[in-house]
Amino acid sequence: VETVDTIINPAGCETPDMYAINPDSPIKNELYSAIMSASMAGKQVRFCIHDSLCQVRRPVIQHMDLLLE
């Protein structure tokens, strides 16, 4: 997932150029759907980034919030 904001990298991942979604996450489909929906609607989201997990050397989205304003 690409972002216009500075990438937050609390786990110290090797390639913090974008965020990843853990393929083993029980909410991965919901995350993908919510991100795509927000993008199509021109809405912003806020990500909570896992503090100790990297996926493909990138910080991992733990969950997200849709910003309504």
GROMACS .gro file of C-alpha atoms in nm:
model
   69
    1VAL     CA    1   0.000   0.000   0.000
    2GLU     CA    2   0.152   0.331  -0.106
    3THR     CA    3   0.097   0.650   0.089
    4VAL     CA    4   0.163   1.021   0.044
    5ASP     CA    5   0.265   1.054   0.409
    6THR     CA    6   0.594   0.956   0.566
    7ILE     CA    7   0.616   0.580   0.622
    8ILE     CA    8   0.612   0.483   0.988
    9ASN     CA    9   0.846   0.192   1.057
   10PRO     CA   10   0.832   0.091   1.427
   11ALA     CA   11   0.955  -0.264   1.355
   12GLY     CA   12   1.267  -0.137   1.176
   13CYS     CA   13   1.181  -0.315   0.849
   14GLU     CA   14   1.449  -0.315   0.577
   15THR     CA   15   1.242  -0.158   0.296
   16PRO     CA   16   1.004   0.103   0.440
   17ASP     CA   17   0.890   0.237   0.101
   18MET     CA   18   0.526   0.128   0.140
   19TYR     CA   19   0.306  -0.075   0.374
   20ALA     CA   20   0.227  -0.445   0.346
   21ILE     CA   21  -0.072  -0.651   0.450
   22ASN     CA   22   0.012  -0.979   0.621
   23PRO     CA   23  -0.128  -1.257   0.399
   24ASP     CA   24  -0.198  -1.462   0.714
   25SER     CA   25  -0.408  -1.185   0.872
   26PRO     CA   26  -0.768  -1.290   0.943
   27ILE     CA   27  -0.880  -0.943   0.824
   28LYS     CA   28  -0.667  -0.917   0.509
   29ASN     CA   29  -0.969  -0.923   0.275
   30GLU     CA   30  -1.145  -0.657   0.480
   31LEU     CA   31  -0.832  -0.439   0.474
   32TYR     CA   32  -0.797  -0.471   0.096
   33SER     CA   33  -1.165  -0.395   0.047
   34ALA     CA   34  -1.166  -0.095   0.280
   35ILE     CA   35  -0.852   0.051   0.123
   36MET     CA   36  -0.990   0.011  -0.229
   37SER     CA   37  -1.328   0.156  -0.129
   38ALA     CA   38  -1.168   0.455   0.043
   39SER     CA   39  -0.946   0.518  -0.258
   40MET     CA   40  -1.241   0.503  -0.501
   41ALA     CA   41  -1.442   0.741  -0.279
   42GLY     CA   42  -1.151   0.983  -0.237
   43LYS     CA   43  -1.148   0.927   0.139
   44GLN     CA   44  -0.843   0.916   0.364
   45VAL     CA   45  -0.754   0.634   0.598
   46ARG     CA   46  -0.534   0.608   0.906
   47PHE     CA   47  -0.322   0.297   0.947
   48CYS     CA   48  -0.212   0.136   1.272
   49ILE     CA   49   0.125  -0.025   1.197
   50HIS     CA   50   0.244  -0.342   1.370
   51ASP     CA   51   0.532  -0.262   1.605
   52SER     CA   52   0.729  -0.586   1.560
   53LEU     CA   53   0.628  -0.745   1.227
   54CYS     CA   54   0.760  -0.699   0.872
   55GLN     CA   55   0.622  -0.859   0.556
   56VAL     CA   56   0.839  -0.867   0.243
   57ARG     CA   57   1.072  -0.636   0.440
   58ARG     CA   58   0.797  -0.372   0.477
   59PRO     CA   59   0.597  -0.239   0.775
   60VAL     CA   60   0.269  -0.425   0.823
   61ILE     CA   61  -0.077  -0.271   0.855
   62GLN     CA   62  -0.237  -0.407   1.172
   63HIS     CA   63  -0.570  -0.229   1.125
   64MET     CA   64  -0.705   0.092   0.976
   65ASP     CA   65  -0.963   0.361   1.033
   66LEU     CA   66  -1.161   0.542   0.765
   67LEU     CA   67  -1.145   0.919   0.814
   68LEU     CA   68  -1.486   1.062   0.736
   69GLU     CA   69  -1.383   1.429   0.726
   0.00000   0.00000   0.00000
